[in-house]
Coordinates of N, CA, C and O in Angstrom, one line a residue:
X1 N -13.5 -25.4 19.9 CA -13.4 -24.5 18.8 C -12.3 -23.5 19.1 O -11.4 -23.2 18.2
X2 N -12.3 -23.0 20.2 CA -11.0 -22.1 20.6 C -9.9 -22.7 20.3 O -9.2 -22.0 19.5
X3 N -9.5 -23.9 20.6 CA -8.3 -24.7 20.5 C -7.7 -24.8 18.9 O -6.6 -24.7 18.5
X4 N -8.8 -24.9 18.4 CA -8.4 -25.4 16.7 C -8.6 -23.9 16.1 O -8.4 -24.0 14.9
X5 N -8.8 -22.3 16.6 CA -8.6 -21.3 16.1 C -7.2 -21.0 16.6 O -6.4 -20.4 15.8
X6 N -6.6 -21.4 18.0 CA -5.3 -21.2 18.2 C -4.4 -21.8 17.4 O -3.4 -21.3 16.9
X7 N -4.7 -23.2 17.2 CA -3.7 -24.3 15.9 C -3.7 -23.5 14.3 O -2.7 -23.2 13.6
X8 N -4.8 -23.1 13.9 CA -4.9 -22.1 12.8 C -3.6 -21.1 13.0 O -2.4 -21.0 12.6
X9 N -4.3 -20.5 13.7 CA -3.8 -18.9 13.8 C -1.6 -19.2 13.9 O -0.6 -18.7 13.4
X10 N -1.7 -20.5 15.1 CA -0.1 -20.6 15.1 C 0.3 -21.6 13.6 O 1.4 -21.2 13.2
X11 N -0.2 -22.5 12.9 CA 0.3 -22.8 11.9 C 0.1 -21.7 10.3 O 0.6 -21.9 9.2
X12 N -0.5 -20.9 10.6 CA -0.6 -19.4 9.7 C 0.6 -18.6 10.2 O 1.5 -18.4 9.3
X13 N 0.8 -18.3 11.2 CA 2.1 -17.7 11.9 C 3.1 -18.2 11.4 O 4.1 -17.5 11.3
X14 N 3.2 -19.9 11.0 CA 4.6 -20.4 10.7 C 4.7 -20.1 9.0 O 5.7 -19.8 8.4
X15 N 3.7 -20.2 8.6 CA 4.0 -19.8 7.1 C 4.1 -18.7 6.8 O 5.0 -18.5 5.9
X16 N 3.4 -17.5 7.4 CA 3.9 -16.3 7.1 C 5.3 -16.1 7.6 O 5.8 -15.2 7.0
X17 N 6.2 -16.7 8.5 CA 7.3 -16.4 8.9 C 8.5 -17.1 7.9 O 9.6 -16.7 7.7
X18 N 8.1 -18.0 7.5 CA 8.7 -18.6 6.0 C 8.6 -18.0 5.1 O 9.7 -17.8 4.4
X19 N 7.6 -17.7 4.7 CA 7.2 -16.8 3.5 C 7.6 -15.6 3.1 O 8.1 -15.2 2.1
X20 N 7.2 -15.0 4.4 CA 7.1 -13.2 4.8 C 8.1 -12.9 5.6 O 7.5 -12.2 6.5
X21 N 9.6 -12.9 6.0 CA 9.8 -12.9 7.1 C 10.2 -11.1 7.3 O 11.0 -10.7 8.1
X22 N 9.8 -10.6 6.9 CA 9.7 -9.4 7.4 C 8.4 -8.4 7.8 O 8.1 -7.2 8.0
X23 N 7.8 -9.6 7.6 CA 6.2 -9.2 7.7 C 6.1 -9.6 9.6 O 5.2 -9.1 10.3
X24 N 7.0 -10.4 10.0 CA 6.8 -10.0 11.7 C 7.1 -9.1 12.1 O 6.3 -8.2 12.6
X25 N 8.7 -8.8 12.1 CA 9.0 -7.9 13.3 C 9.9 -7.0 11.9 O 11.0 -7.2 11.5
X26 N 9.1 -6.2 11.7 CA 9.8 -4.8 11.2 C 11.2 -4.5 11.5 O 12.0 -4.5 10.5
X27 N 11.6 -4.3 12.7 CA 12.9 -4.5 12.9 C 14.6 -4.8 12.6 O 15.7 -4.3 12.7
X28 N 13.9 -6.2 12.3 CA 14.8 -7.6 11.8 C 15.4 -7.3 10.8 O 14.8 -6.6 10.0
X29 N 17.0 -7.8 10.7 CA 17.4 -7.5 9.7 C 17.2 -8.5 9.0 O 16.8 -9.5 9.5
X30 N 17.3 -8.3 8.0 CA 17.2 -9.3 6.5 C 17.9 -9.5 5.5 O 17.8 -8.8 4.5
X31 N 19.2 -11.0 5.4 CA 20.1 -11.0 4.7 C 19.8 -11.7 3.6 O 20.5 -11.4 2.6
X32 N 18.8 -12.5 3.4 CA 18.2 -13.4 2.3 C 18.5 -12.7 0.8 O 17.6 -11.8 0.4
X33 N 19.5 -12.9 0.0 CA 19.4 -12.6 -1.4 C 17.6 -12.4 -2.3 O 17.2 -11.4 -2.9
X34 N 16.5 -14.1 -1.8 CA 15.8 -13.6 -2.4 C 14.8 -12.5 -1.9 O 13.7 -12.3 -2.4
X35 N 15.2 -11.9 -1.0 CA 14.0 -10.5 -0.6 C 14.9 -9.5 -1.5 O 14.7 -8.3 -1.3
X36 N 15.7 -9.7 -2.3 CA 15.9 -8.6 -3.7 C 15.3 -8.4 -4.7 O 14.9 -9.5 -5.1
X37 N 15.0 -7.3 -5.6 CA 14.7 -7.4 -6.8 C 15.4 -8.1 -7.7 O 16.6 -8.1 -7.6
X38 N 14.9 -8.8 -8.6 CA 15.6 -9.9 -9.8 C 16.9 -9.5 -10.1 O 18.0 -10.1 -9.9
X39 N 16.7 -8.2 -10.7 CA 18.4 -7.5 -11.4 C 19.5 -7.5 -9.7 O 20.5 -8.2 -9.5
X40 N 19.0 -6.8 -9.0 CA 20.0 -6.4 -7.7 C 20.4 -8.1 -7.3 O 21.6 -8.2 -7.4
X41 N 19.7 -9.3 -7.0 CA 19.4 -10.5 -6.6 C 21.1 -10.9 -7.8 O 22.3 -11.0 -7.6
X42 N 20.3 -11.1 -9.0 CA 21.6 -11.7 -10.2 C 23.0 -10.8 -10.0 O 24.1 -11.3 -9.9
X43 N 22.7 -9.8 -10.0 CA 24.3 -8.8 -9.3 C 24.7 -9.2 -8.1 O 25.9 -9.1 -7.9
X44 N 24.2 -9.7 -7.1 CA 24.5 -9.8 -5.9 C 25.0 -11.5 -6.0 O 26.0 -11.7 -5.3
X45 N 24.6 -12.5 -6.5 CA 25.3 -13.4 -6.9 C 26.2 -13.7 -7.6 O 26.9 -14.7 -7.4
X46 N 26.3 -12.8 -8.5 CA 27.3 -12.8 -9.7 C 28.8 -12.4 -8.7 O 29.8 -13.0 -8.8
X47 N 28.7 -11.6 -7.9 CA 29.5 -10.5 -7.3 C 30.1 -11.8 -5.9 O 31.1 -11.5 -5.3
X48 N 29.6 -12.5 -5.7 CA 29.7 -13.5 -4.7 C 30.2 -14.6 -5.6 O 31.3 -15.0 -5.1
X49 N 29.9 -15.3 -6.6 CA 31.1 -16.3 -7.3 C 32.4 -15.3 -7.6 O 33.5 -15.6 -7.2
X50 N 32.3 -14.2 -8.2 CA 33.8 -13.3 -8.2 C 34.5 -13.4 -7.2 O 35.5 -14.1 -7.1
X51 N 34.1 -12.7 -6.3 CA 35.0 -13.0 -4.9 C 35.2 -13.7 -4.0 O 36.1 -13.6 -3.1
X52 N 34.2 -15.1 -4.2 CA 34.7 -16.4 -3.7 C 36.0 -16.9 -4.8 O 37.0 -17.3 -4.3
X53 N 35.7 -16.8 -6.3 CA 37.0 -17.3 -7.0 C 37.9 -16.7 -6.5 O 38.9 -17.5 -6.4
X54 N 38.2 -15.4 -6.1 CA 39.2 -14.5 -5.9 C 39.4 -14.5 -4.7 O 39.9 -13.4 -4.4
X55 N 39.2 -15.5 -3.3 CA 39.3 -16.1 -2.0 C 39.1 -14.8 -1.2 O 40.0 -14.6 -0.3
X56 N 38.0 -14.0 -1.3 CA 37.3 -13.0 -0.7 C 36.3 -13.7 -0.1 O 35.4 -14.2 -0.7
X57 N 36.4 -14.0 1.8 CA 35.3 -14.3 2.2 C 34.7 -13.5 2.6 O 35.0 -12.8 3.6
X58 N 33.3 -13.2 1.7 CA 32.1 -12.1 1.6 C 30.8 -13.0 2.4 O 30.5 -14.2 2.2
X59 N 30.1 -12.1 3.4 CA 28.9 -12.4 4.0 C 28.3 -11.3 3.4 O 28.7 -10.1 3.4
X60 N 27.4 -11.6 3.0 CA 25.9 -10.8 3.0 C 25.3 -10.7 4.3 O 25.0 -11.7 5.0
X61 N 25.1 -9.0 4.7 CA 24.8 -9.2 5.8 C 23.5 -8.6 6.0 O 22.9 -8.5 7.1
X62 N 23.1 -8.1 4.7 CA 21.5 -7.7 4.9 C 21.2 -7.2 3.6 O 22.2 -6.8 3.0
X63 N 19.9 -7.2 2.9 CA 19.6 -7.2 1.9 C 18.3 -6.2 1.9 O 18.5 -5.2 2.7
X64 N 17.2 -6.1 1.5 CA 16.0 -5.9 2.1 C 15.9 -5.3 3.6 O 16.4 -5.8 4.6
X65 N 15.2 -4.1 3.4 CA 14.7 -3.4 4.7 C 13.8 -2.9 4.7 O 13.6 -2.0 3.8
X66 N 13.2 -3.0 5.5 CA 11.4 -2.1 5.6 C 11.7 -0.7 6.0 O 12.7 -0.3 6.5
X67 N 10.9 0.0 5.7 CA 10.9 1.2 6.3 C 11.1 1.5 7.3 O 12.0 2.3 7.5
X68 N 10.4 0.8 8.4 CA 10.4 0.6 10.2 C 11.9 0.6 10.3 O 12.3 1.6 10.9
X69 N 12.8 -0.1 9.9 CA 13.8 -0.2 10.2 C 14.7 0.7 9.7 O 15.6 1.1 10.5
X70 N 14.7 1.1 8.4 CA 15.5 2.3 8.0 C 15.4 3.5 8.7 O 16.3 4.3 8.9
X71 N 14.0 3.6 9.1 CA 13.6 4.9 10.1 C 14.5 5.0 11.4 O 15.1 5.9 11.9
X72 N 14.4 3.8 11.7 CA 14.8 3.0 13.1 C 16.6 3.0 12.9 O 17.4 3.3 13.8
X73 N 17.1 2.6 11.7 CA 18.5 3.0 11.6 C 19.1 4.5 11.9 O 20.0 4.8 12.6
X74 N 18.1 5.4 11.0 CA 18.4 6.7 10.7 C 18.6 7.3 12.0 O 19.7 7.8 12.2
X75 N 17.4 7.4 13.1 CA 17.1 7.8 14.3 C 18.4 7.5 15.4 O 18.6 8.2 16.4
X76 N 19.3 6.4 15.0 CA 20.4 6.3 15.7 C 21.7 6.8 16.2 O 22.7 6.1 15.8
X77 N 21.8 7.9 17.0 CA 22.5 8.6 16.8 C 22.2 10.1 16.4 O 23.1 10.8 15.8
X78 N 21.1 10.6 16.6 CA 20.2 11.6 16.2 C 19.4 11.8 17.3 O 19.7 12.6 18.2
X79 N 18.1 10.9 17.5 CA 17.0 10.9 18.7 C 17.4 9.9 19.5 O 17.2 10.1 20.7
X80 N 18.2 8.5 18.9 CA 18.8 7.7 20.3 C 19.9 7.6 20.3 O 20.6 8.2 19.5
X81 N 20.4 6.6 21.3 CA 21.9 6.6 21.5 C 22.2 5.9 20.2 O 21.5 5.4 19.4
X82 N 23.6 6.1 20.2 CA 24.4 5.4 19.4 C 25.4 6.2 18.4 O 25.4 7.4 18.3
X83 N 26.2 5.2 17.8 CA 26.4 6.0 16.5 C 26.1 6.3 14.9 O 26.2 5.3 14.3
X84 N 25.8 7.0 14.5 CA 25.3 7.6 13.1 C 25.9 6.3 12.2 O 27.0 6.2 11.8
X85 N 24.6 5.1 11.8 CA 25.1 4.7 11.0 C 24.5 4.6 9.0 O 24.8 4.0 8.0
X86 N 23.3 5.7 9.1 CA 23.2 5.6 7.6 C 22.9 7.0 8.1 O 22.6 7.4 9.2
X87 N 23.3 8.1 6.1 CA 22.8 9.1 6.2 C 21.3 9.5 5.6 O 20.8 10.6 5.3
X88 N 20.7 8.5 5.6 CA 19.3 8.9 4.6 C 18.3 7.8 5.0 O 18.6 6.7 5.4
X89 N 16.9 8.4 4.8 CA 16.2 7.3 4.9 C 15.3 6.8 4.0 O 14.3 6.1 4.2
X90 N 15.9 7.4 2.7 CA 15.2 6.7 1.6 C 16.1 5.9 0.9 O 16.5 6.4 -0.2
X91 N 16.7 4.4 1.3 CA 17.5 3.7 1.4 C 17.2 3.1 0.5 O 16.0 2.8 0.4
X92 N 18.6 2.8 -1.1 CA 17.9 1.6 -1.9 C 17.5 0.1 -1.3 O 17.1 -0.9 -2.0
X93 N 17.6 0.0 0.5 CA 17.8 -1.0 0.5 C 16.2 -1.6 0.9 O 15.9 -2.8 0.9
X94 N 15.4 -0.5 1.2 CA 13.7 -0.5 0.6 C 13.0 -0.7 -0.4 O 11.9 -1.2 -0.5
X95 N 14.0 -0.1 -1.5 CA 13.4 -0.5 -2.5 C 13.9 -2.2 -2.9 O 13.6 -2.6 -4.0
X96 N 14.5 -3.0 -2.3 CA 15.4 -4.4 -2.5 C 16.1 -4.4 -3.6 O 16.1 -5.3 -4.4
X97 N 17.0 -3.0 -3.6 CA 18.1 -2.7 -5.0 C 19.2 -2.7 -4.2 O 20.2 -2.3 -4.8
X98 N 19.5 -3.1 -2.9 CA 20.8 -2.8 -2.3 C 21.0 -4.0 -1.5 O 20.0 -4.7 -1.2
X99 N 21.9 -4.1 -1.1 CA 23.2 -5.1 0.0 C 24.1 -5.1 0.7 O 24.8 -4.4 0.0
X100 N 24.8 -5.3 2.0 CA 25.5 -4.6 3.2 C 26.5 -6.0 2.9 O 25.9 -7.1 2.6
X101 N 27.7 -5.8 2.9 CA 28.3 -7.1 3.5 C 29.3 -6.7 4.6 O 29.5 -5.6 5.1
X102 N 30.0 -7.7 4.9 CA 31.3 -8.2 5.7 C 32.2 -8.8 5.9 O 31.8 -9.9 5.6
X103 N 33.0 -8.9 6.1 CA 34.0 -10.1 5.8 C 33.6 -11.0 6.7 O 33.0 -10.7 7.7
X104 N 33.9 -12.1 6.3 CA 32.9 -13.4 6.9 C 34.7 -14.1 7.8 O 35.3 -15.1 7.4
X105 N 35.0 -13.3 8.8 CA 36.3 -14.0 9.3 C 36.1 -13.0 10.7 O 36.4 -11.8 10.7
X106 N 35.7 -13.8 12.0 CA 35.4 -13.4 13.1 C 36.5 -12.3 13.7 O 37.7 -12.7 13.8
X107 N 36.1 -10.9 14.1 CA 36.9 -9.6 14.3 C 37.6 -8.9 13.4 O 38.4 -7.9 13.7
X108 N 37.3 -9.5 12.2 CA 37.5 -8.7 11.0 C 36.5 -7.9 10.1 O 36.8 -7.2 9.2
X109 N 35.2 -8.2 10.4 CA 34.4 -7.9 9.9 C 34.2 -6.3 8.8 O 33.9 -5.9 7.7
X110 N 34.6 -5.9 10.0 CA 34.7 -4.2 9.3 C 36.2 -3.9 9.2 O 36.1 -2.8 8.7
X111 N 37.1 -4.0 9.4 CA 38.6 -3.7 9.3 C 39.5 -3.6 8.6 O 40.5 -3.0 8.9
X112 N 39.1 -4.4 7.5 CA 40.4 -4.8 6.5 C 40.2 -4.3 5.3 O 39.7 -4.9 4.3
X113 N 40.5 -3.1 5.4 CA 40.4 -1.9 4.3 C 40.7 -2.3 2.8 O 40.4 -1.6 1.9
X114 N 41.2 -3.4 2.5 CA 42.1 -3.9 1.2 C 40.9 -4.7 1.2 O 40.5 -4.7 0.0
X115 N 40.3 -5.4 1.8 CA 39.4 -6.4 1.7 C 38.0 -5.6 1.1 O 37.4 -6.1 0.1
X116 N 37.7 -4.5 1.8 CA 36.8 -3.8 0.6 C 37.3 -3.1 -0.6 O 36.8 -3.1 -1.7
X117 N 38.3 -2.8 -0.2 CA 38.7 -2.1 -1.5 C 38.4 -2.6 -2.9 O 38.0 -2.1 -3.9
X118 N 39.0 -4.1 -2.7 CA 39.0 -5.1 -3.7 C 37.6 -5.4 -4.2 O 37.2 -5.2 -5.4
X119 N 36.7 -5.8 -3.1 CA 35.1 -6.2 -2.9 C 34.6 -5.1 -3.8 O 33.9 -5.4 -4.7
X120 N 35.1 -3.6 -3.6 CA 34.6 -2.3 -4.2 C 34.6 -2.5 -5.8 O 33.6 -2.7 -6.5
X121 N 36.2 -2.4 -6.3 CA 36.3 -3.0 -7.7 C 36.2 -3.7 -8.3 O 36.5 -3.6 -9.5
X122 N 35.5 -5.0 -7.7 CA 34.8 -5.9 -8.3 C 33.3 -5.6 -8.7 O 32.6 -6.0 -9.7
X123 N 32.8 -4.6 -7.3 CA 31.2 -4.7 -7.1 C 30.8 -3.4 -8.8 O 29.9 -3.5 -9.6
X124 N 31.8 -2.5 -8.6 CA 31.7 -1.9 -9.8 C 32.0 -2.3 -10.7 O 31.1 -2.1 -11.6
X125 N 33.2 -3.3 -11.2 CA 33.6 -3.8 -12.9 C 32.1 -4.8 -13.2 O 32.0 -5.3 -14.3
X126 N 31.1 -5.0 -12.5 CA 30.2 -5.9 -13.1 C 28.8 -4.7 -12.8 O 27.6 -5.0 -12.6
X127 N 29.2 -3.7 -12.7 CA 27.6 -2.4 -12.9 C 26.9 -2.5 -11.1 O 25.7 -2.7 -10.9
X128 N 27.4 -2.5 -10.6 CA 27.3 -2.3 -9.0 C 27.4 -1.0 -8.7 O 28.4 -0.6 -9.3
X129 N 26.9 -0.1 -8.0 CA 27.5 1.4 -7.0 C 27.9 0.7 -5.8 O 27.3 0.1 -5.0
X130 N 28.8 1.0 -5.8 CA 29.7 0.1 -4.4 C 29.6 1.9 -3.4 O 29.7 3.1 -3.8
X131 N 29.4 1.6 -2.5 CA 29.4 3.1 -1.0 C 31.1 3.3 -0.7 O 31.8 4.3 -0.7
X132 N 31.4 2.1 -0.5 CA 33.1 2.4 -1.0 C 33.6 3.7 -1.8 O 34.0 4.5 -1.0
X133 N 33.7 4.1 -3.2 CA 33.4 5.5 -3.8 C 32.9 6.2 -3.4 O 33.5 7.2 -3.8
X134 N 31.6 7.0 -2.4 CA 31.2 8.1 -2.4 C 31.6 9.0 -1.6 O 32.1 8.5 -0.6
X135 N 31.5 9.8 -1.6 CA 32.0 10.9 -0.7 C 32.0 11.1 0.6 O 31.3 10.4 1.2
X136 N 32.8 12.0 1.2 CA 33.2 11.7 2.5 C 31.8 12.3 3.2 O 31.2 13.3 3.0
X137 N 31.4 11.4 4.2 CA 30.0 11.7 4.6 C 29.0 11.2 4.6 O 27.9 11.4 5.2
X138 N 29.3 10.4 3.6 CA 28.5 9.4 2.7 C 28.8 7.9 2.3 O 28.1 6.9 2.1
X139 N 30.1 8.1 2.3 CA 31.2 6.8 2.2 C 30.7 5.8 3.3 O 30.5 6.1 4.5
X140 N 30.4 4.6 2.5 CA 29.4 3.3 3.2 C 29.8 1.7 2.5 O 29.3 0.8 1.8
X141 N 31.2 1.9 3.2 CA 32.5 1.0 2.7 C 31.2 -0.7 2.7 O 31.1 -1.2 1.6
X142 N 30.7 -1.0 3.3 CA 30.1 -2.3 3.7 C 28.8 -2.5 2.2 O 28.2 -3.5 2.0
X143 N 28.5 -1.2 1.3 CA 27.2 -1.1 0.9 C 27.0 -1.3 -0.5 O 28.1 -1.6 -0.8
X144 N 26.2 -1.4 -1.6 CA 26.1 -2.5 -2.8 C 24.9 -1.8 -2.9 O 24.1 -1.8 -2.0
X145 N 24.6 -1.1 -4.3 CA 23.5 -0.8 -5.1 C 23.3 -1.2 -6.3 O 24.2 -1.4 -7.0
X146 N 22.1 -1.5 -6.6 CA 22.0 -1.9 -8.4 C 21.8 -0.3 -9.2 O 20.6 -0.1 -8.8
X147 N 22.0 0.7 -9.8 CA 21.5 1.8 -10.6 C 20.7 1.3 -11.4 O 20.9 0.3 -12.2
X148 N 19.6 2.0 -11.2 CA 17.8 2.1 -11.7 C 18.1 1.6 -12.8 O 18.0 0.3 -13.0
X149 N 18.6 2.5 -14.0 CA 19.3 1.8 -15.0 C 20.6 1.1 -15.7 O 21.1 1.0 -16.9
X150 N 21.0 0.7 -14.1 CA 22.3 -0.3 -14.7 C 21.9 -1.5 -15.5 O 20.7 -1.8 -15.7
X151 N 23.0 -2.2 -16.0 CA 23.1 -3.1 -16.5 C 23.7 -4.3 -15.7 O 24.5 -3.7 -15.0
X152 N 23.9 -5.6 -15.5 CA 25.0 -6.3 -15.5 C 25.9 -6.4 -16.0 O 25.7 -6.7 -17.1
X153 N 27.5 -6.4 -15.6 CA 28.3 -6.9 -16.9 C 29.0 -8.1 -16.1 O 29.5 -8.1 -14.9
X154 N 29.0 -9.0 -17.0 CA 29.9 -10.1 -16.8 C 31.4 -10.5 -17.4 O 31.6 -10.8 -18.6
X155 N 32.2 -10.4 -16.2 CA 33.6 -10.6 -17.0 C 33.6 -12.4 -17.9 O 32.9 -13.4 -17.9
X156 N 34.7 -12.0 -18.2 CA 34.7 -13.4 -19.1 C 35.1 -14.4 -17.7 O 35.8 -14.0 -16.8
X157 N 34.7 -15.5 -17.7 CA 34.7 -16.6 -17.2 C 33.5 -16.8 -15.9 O 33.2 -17.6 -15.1
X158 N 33.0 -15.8 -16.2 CA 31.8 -16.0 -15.3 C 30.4 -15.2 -16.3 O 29.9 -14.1 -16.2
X159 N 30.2 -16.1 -17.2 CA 29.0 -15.9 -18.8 C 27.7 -16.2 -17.5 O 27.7 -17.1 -16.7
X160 N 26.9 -15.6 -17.7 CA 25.7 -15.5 -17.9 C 24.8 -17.1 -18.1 O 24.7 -17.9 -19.0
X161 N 24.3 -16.9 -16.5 CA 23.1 -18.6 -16.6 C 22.0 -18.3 -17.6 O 21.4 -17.3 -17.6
X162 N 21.8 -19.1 -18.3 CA 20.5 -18.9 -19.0 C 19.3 -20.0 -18.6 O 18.2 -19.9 -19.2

């Protein structure tokens, strides 16, 4: 009986970790498009054939965050070591309305100022708040919001799946 509660309990563990994967370890980052909300989810793809047409290699580098972890970001550089990397901890990216990327080309990741720039004015011409624009202090070149009441817009040659 013990044996077949441990086989339970570890093949429940594998589906929750498929299913849920942020339901283990709080911590974890989370790049999966689908741990977004539908609207943020469709902007965040739309925004990824743009800048693949436009030979921008973009990684998504996190999508979805639990609280645990935004807490755990904020505290960095404050209560532990490190450096200050978000200013708030009521992150759209809790609510799964936001997206972190990087350039997907090893030691460039954060570096190539023209590479966001562009990433920036694309993420805005289709109803994105790109962190790229905000203010100094705040400016969060890597970051991607959907507005509560944005819209999508799609340029011409990239119409809308139905």
């Amino acid at each position: 009986l013990f044996v077949l509660m441990l086989l339970v309990f570890f093949i429940k563990s594998l589906v929750l970790r498929e299913r849920y994967p942020e339901a283990l370890n709080p911590l974890d980052r989370i790049s999966s498009l689908e741990e977004l909300d539908p609207k943020t989810r469709e902007a965040a793809e739309l925004f990824l054939k743009i800048t693949e047409a436009e030979g921008l290699p973009v990684l998504i580098t996190e999508t979805y965050r639990t609280q645990e972890r935004q807490d755990y970001l904020y505290e960095q550089g404050r209560t532990r070591p490190g450096q200050i990397v978000t200013w708030t901890k009521n992150s759209k990216h809790t609510k799964r309305n936001a997206f972190d990327i990087a350039k997907n080309v090893p030691g460039q990741e954060y570096s190539d100022l023209e590479f966001f720039r562009r990433c920036a004015e694309i993420g805005k011409e289709i109803g994105l708040s790109p962190g790229y624009y905000w203010e100094d202090g705040k400016k969060d070149m890597p970051h991607y919001e959907m507005p509560l009441f944005g819209r999508i817009k799609y340029p011409e040659g990239f119409e809308k799946q139905q």
